[in-house]
PDB file of C-alpha atoms in Angstrom:
ATOM      1  CA  MET Z   1     -86.416  11.457-101.487  1.00  0.00           C
ATOM      2  CA  LYS Z   2     -86.689   8.130-103.522  1.00  0.00           C
ATOM      3  CA  THR Z   3     -86.296   4.274-102.478  1.00  0.00           C
ATOM      4  CA  LEU Z   4     -85.589   1.885-104.633  1.00  0.00           C
ATOM      5  CA  PHE Z   5     -86.136  -1.561-103.842  1.00  0.00           C
ATOM      6  CA  MET Z   6     -83.875  -3.664-106.123  1.00  0.00           C
ATOM      7  CA  LEU Z   7     -85.319  -7.441-105.660  1.00  0.00           C
ATOM      8  CA  ARG Z   8     -83.524 -10.220-107.589  1.00  0.00           C
ATOM      9  CA  HIS Z   9     -85.955 -13.127-108.648  1.00  0.00           C
ATOM     10  CA  ALA Z  10     -85.843 -16.071-105.785  1.00  0.00           C
ATOM     11  CA  LYS Z  11     -84.252 -19.364-106.599  1.00  0.00           C
ATOM     12  CA  SER Z  12     -85.876 -21.041-109.686  1.00  0.00           C
ATOM     13  CA  ALA Z  13     -86.167 -24.690-110.463  1.00  0.00           C
ATOM     14  CA  TRP Z  14     -83.948 -26.747-113.237  1.00  0.00           C
ATOM     15  CA  ASP Z  15     -86.229 -29.864-113.177  1.00  0.00           C
ATOM     16  CA  SER Z  16     -87.483 -29.744-116.631  1.00  0.00           C
ATOM     17  CA  PRO Z  17     -84.669 -29.734-119.583  1.00  0.00           C
ATOM     18  CA  THR Z  18     -87.564 -28.654-121.980  1.00  0.00           C
ATOM     19  CA  THR Z  19     -88.420 -25.278-120.289  1.00  0.00           C
ATOM     20  CA  GLY Z  20     -86.856 -22.349-121.562  1.00  0.00           C
ATOM     21  CA  ASP Z  21     -85.087 -19.911-119.247  1.00  0.00           C
ATOM     22  CA  HIS Z  22     -87.728 -17.514-119.478  1.00  0.00           C
ATOM     23  CA  ASP Z  23     -90.400 -19.818-118.230  1.00  0.00           C
ATOM     24  CA  ARG Z  24     -88.755 -21.280-115.123  1.00  0.00           C
ATOM     25  CA  PRO Z  25     -90.593 -21.145-112.108  1.00  0.00           C
ATOM     26  CA  LEU Z  26     -89.481 -21.043-108.633  1.00  0.00           C
ATOM     27  CA  ALA Z  27     -88.117 -23.617-106.598  1.00  0.00           C
ATOM     28  CA  PRO Z  28     -89.609 -24.623-103.453  1.00  0.00           C
ATOM     29  CA  ARG Z  29     -86.549 -22.837-101.859  1.00  0.00           C
ATOM     30  CA  GLY Z  30     -87.019 -19.821-103.562  1.00  0.00           C
ATOM     31  CA  GLU Z  31     -91.097 -19.640-102.686  1.00  0.00           C
ATOM     32  CA  LYS Z  32     -89.926 -20.086 -99.040  1.00  0.00           C
ATOM     33  CA  ALA Z  33     -87.072 -17.154 -99.660  1.00  0.00           C
ATOM     34  CA  ALA Z  34     -89.759 -14.688-101.382  1.00  0.00           C
ATOM     35  CA  ILE Z  35     -91.994 -14.824 -98.514  1.00  0.00           C
ATOM     36  CA  LEU Z  36     -89.136 -14.181 -95.901  1.00  0.00           C
ATOM     37  CA  VAL Z  37     -87.949 -11.257 -97.568  1.00  0.00           C
ATOM     38  CA  GLY Z  38     -91.815  -9.989 -98.021  1.00  0.00           C
ATOM     39  CA  ARG Z  39     -92.010 -10.389 -94.290  1.00  0.00           C
ATOM     40  CA  TYR Z  40     -88.954  -8.495 -93.572  1.00  0.00           C
ATOM     41  CA  LEU Z  41     -89.754  -5.701 -95.770  1.00  0.00           C
ATOM     42  CA  ALA Z  42     -93.208  -5.523 -94.209  1.00  0.00           C
ATOM     43  CA  ALA Z  43     -91.948  -5.750 -90.518  1.00  0.00           C
ATOM     44  CA  HIS Z  44     -89.168  -2.582 -91.622  1.00  0.00           C
ATOM     45  CA  HIS Z  45     -92.283  -0.537 -92.954  1.00  0.00           C
ATOM     46  CA  ALA Z  46     -91.151  -0.523 -96.296  1.00  0.00           C
ATOM     47  CA  ARG Z  47     -93.331   1.401 -98.825  1.00  0.00           C
ATOM     48  CA  VAL Z  48     -93.545   0.529-102.513  1.00  0.00           C
ATOM     49  CA  ASP Z  49     -95.507   2.595-104.578  1.00  0.00           C
ATOM     50  CA  LEU Z  50     -95.146   0.717-107.949  1.00  0.00           C
ATOM     51  CA  VAL Z  51     -93.435  -2.301-109.038  1.00  0.00           C
ATOM     52  CA  LEU Z  52     -91.595  -2.745-112.345  1.00  0.00           C
ATOM     53  CA  CYS Z  53     -90.990  -6.648-113.007  1.00  0.00           C
ATOM     54  CA  SER Z  54     -89.593  -8.648-115.621  1.00  0.00           C
ATOM     55  CA  THR Z  55     -91.992 -11.213-117.329  1.00  0.00           C
ATOM     56  CA  ALA Z  56     -89.912 -14.185-116.720  1.00  0.00           C
ATOM     57  CA  THR Z  57     -91.876 -16.742-114.743  1.00  0.00           C
ATOM     58  CA  ARG Z  58     -89.667 -16.887-111.587  1.00  0.00           C
ATOM     59  CA  ALA Z  59     -89.519 -13.079-111.346  1.00  0.00           C
ATOM     60  CA  VAL Z  60     -93.305 -12.689-111.609  1.00  0.00           C
ATOM     61  CA  GLU Z  61     -93.849 -15.681-109.022  1.00  0.00           C
ATOM     62  CA  THR Z  62     -91.367 -13.829-106.743  1.00  0.00           C
ATOM     63  CA  ARG Z  63     -93.153 -10.458-106.750  1.00  0.00           C
ATOM     64  CA  LYS Z  64     -96.726 -12.353-105.992  1.00  0.00           C
ATOM     65  CA  ARG Z  65     -95.017 -14.155-103.008  1.00  0.00           C
ATOM     66  CA  VAL Z  66     -93.068 -10.957-101.757  1.00  0.00           C
ATOM     67  CA  MET Z  67     -96.245  -8.452-102.448  1.00  0.00           C
ATOM     68  CA  ALA Z  68     -98.861 -11.121-100.442  1.00  0.00           C
ATOM     69  CA  ALA Z  69     -96.153 -11.545 -97.648  1.00  0.00           C
ATOM     70  CA  MET Z  70     -95.917  -7.624 -97.568  1.00  0.00           C
ATOM     71  CA  GLY Z  71     -99.690  -7.442 -97.247  1.00  0.00           C
ATOM     72  CA  PRO Z  72    -101.935  -4.606 -98.638  1.00  0.00           C
ATOM     73  CA  PRO Z  73    -102.308  -1.960 -99.869  1.00  0.00           C
ATOM     74  CA  PHE Z  74    -100.589  -3.620-103.250  1.00  0.00           C
ATOM     75  CA  PRO Z  75     -99.131  -1.118-105.499  1.00  0.00           C
ATOM     76  CA  PRO Z  76     -99.507  -1.162-109.171  1.00  0.00           C
ATOM     77  CA  VAL Z  77     -97.370  -3.680-111.229  1.00  0.00           C
ATOM     78  CA  GLU Z  78     -95.825  -3.214-114.692  1.00  0.00           C
ATOM     79  CA  HIS Z  79     -94.597  -6.403-116.124  1.00  0.00           C
ATOM     80  CA  GLU Z  80     -92.188  -5.702-118.822  1.00  0.00           C
ATOM     81  CA  ARG Z  81     -90.300  -8.028-121.003  1.00  0.00           C
ATOM     82  CA  GLY Z  82     -87.693  -5.565-121.619  1.00  0.00           C
ATOM     83  CA  LEU Z  83     -86.560  -6.078-118.126  1.00  0.00           C
ATOM     84  CA  TYR Z  84     -85.228  -9.484-118.837  1.00  0.00           C
ATOM     85  CA  LEU Z  85     -81.846  -9.749-119.488  1.00  0.00           C
ATOM     86  CA  CYS Z  86     -81.386  -6.264-120.766  1.00  0.00           C
ATOM     87  CA  GLY Z  87     -78.500  -5.197-119.173  1.00  0.00           C
ATOM     88  CA  ALA Z  88     -77.507  -2.712-116.517  1.00  0.00           C
ATOM     89  CA  ARG Z  89     -77.947   0.509-118.528  1.00  0.00           C
ATOM     90  CA  THR Z  90     -81.366  -0.407-120.022  1.00  0.00           C
ATOM     91  CA  LEU Z  91     -82.540  -1.029-116.258  1.00  0.00           C
ATOM     92  CA  LEU Z  92     -81.008   2.472-115.182  1.00  0.00           C
ATOM     93  CA  GLU Z  93     -82.821   4.184-117.976  1.00  0.00           C
ATOM     94  CA  ARG Z  94     -86.227   2.262-117.285  1.00  0.00           C
ATOM     95  CA  LEU Z  95     -85.901   3.401-113.768  1.00  0.00           C
ATOM     96  CA  ARG Z  96     -85.119   7.135-114.893  1.00  0.00           C
ATOM     97  CA  ASP Z  97     -88.282   6.927-116.765  1.00  0.00           C
ATOM     98  CA  ALA Z  98     -90.616   6.216-113.615  1.00  0.00           C
ATOM     99  CA  PRO Z  99     -93.184   8.433-112.744  1.00  0.00           C
ATOM    100  CA  ASP Z 100     -92.157  10.831-109.707  1.00  0.00           C
ATOM    101  CA  THR Z 101     -95.555   9.853-107.913  1.00  0.00           C
ATOM    102  CA  ALA Z 102     -93.764   6.921-106.849  1.00  0.00           C
ATOM    103  CA  THR Z 103     -91.735   7.516-103.979  1.00  0.00           C
ATOM    104  CA  GLY Z 104     -90.932   3.634-103.233  1.00  0.00           C
ATOM    105  CA  LEU Z 105     -90.033   1.884-106.284  1.00  0.00           C
ATOM    106  CA  MET Z 106     -89.504  -1.900-106.640  1.00  0.00           C
ATOM    107  CA  LEU Z 107     -87.421  -3.347-109.568  1.00  0.00           C
ATOM    108  CA  ILE Z 108     -87.611  -7.238-109.810  1.00  0.00           C
ATOM    109  CA  ALA Z 109     -85.019  -8.260-112.441  1.00  0.00           C
ATOM    110  CA  HIS Z 110     -81.988 -10.584-112.791  1.00  0.00           C
ATOM    111  CA  ASN Z 111     -78.271 -11.065-112.566  1.00  0.00           C
ATOM    112  CA  PRO Z 112     -75.880  -9.702-113.752  1.00  0.00           C
ATOM    113  CA  ASP Z 113     -77.756  -6.904-114.712  1.00  0.00           C
ATOM    114  CA  LEU Z 114     -79.317  -6.100-110.936  1.00  0.00           C
ATOM    115  CA  HIS Z 115     -76.080  -6.563-109.348  1.00  0.00           C
ATOM    116  CA  GLU Z 116     -74.125  -4.332-111.641  1.00  0.00           C
ATOM    117  CA  LEU Z 117     -76.568  -1.365-111.464  1.00  0.00           C
ATOM    118  CA  ALA Z 118     -77.245  -2.061-107.646  1.00  0.00           C
ATOM    119  CA  ASP Z 119     -73.190  -1.638-107.058  1.00  0.00           C
ATOM    120  CA  GLU Z 120     -72.930   1.344-109.373  1.00  0.00           C
ATOM    121  CA  LEU Z 121     -75.814   3.308-107.893  1.00  0.00           C
ATOM    122  CA  ALA Z 122     -74.707   2.724-104.456  1.00  0.00           C
ATOM    123  CA  GLY Z 123     -72.058   5.070-103.128  1.00  0.00           C
ATOM    124  CA  GLY Z 124     -68.578   4.198-102.344  1.00  0.00           C
ATOM    125  CA  GLY Z 125     -67.223   2.420 -99.321  1.00  0.00           C
ATOM    126  CA  HIS Z 126     -68.607   0.402 -96.433  1.00  0.00           C
ATOM    127  CA  GLN Z 127     -66.864   2.194 -93.353  1.00  0.00           C
ATOM    128  CA  ASP Z 128     -70.016   4.127 -92.173  1.00  0.00           C
ATOM    129  CA  ASP Z 129     -72.024   0.544 -92.566  1.00  0.00           C
ATOM    130  CA  PRO Z 130     -71.977  -0.996 -89.174  1.00  0.00           C
ATOM    131  CA  HIS Z 131     -73.784  -4.189 -91.088  1.00  0.00           C
ATOM    132  CA  ARG Z 132     -71.356  -4.319 -93.668  1.00  0.00           C
ATOM    133  CA  HIS Z 133     -74.256  -3.975 -96.472  1.00  0.00           C
ATOM    134  CA  ARG Z 134     -72.139  -2.454 -99.048  1.00  0.00           C
ATOM    135  CA  HIS Z 135     -69.329  -5.120 -98.835  1.00  0.00           C
ATOM    136  CA  ALA Z 136     -72.083  -8.005 -99.097  1.00  0.00           C
ATOM    137  CA  LEU Z 137     -73.787  -6.217-102.058  1.00  0.00           C
ATOM    138  CA  THR Z 138     -70.127  -5.823-103.715  1.00  0.00           C
ATOM    139  CA  GLU Z 139     -69.371  -9.577-103.293  1.00  0.00           C
ATOM    140  CA  LYS Z 140     -72.473 -11.154-104.413  1.00  0.00           C
ATOM    141  CA  PHE Z 141     -76.400 -10.375-105.256  1.00  0.00           C
ATOM    142  CA  PRO Z 142     -77.975 -13.740-104.297  1.00  0.00           C
ATOM    143  CA  THR Z 143     -81.181 -15.107-105.606  1.00  0.00           C
ATOM    144  CA  GLY Z 144     -84.052 -13.503-103.545  1.00  0.00           C
ATOM    145  CA  ALA Z 145     -81.909 -10.773-102.081  1.00  0.00           C
ATOM    146  CA  CYS Z 146     -83.214  -7.271-101.881  1.00  0.00           C
ATOM    147  CA  ALA Z 147     -81.122  -4.138-101.797  1.00  0.00           C
ATOM    148  CA  VAL Z 148     -82.753  -0.838-100.531  1.00  0.00           C
ATOM    149  CA  LEU Z 149     -81.050   2.393-101.946  1.00  0.00           C
ATOM    150  CA  VAL Z 150     -82.107   5.696-100.825  1.00  0.00           C
ATOM    151  CA  PHE Z 151     -81.403   8.717-103.027  1.00  0.00           C
ATOM    152  CA  GLN Z 152     -81.527  12.617-102.063  1.00  0.00           C
ATOM    153  CA  THR Z 153     -83.843  13.390-105.268  1.00  0.00           C
ATOM    154  CA  MET Z 154     -87.070  14.394-105.951  1.00  0.00           C
ATOM    155  CA  HIS Z 155     -87.084  12.958-109.577  1.00  0.00           C
ATOM    156  CA  TRP Z 156     -86.386   9.432-110.808  1.00  0.00           C
ATOM    157  CA  ARG Z 157     -84.853  10.816-114.217  1.00  0.00           C
ATOM    158  CA  ASP Z 158     -81.969  12.188-111.850  1.00  0.00           C
ATOM    159  CA  LEU Z 159     -80.782   8.740-110.980  1.00  0.00           C
ATOM    160  CA  ASP Z 160     -77.013   9.028-110.882  1.00  0.00           C
ATOM    161  CA  LEU Z 161     -74.483   6.173-110.485  1.00  0.00           C
ATOM    162  CA  GLY Z 162     -72.693   6.406-106.942  1.00  0.00           C
ATOM    163  CA  ALA Z 163     -75.790   8.719-105.645  1.00  0.00           C
ATOM    164  CA  GLY Z 164     -77.533   5.974-103.628  1.00  0.00           C
ATOM    165  CA  ARG Z 165     -77.315   5.145-100.221  1.00  0.00           C
ATOM    166  CA  LEU Z 166     -77.535   1.305 -99.326  1.00  0.00           C
ATOM    167  CA  ALA Z 167     -79.933   1.457 -96.615  1.00  0.00           C
ATOM    168  CA  ASP Z 168     -80.511  -2.254 -96.373  1.00  0.00           C
ATOM    169  CA  PHE Z 169     -79.202  -5.535 -98.093  1.00  0.00           C
ATOM    170  CA  VAL Z 170     -81.763  -8.238 -97.353  1.00  0.00           C
ATOM    171  CA  GLN Z 171     -80.719 -11.812 -98.098  1.00  0.00           C
ATOM    172  CA  PRO Z 172     -82.919 -14.737 -97.544  1.00  0.00           C
ATOM    173  CA  ARG Z 173     -80.367 -17.064 -96.137  1.00  0.00           C
ATOM    174  CA  LYS Z 174     -79.898 -14.395 -93.231  1.00  0.00           C
ATOM    175  CA  LEU Z 175     -83.653 -14.549 -92.418  1.00  0.00           C
ATOM    176  CA  SER Z 176     -84.400 -18.025 -92.288  1.00  0.00           C
TER     177      SER Z 176
END
């Protein structure tokens, strides 16, 4: 069994018109949200063995705050420029290349790619979902949110669309 934590970077700042999109830092609201999500994941015994993170400043800053809030042991991190606004298919291919030694994998990336892929990986319907996570995921993937998907597979290369069970959908605004 594999667990995938799909984390959208937290709210970024738009203060400087000269800062390019890739280099935008987190806004104060985003900093707080990342910490809240990290604490939530720690409280719910999330186990992350490897982090794949976009090189965008807001994604890296989100990772740092989430991981710090989760506490040790800290998993290895791979920062990859190729995860920045690359498309849902590219994200899927990267996940399929992840080492099988990682049971829990965290992907920190951007919309619309992350939302599209999470929606496609999660199985259909929300009738058996008392918290209506599936419905919420279909509607929107807000900044700082984390979709937790569980797959009945031993190999990341076997990740298939519709094969994941959405175990949780953590939204910062519901944690504050």
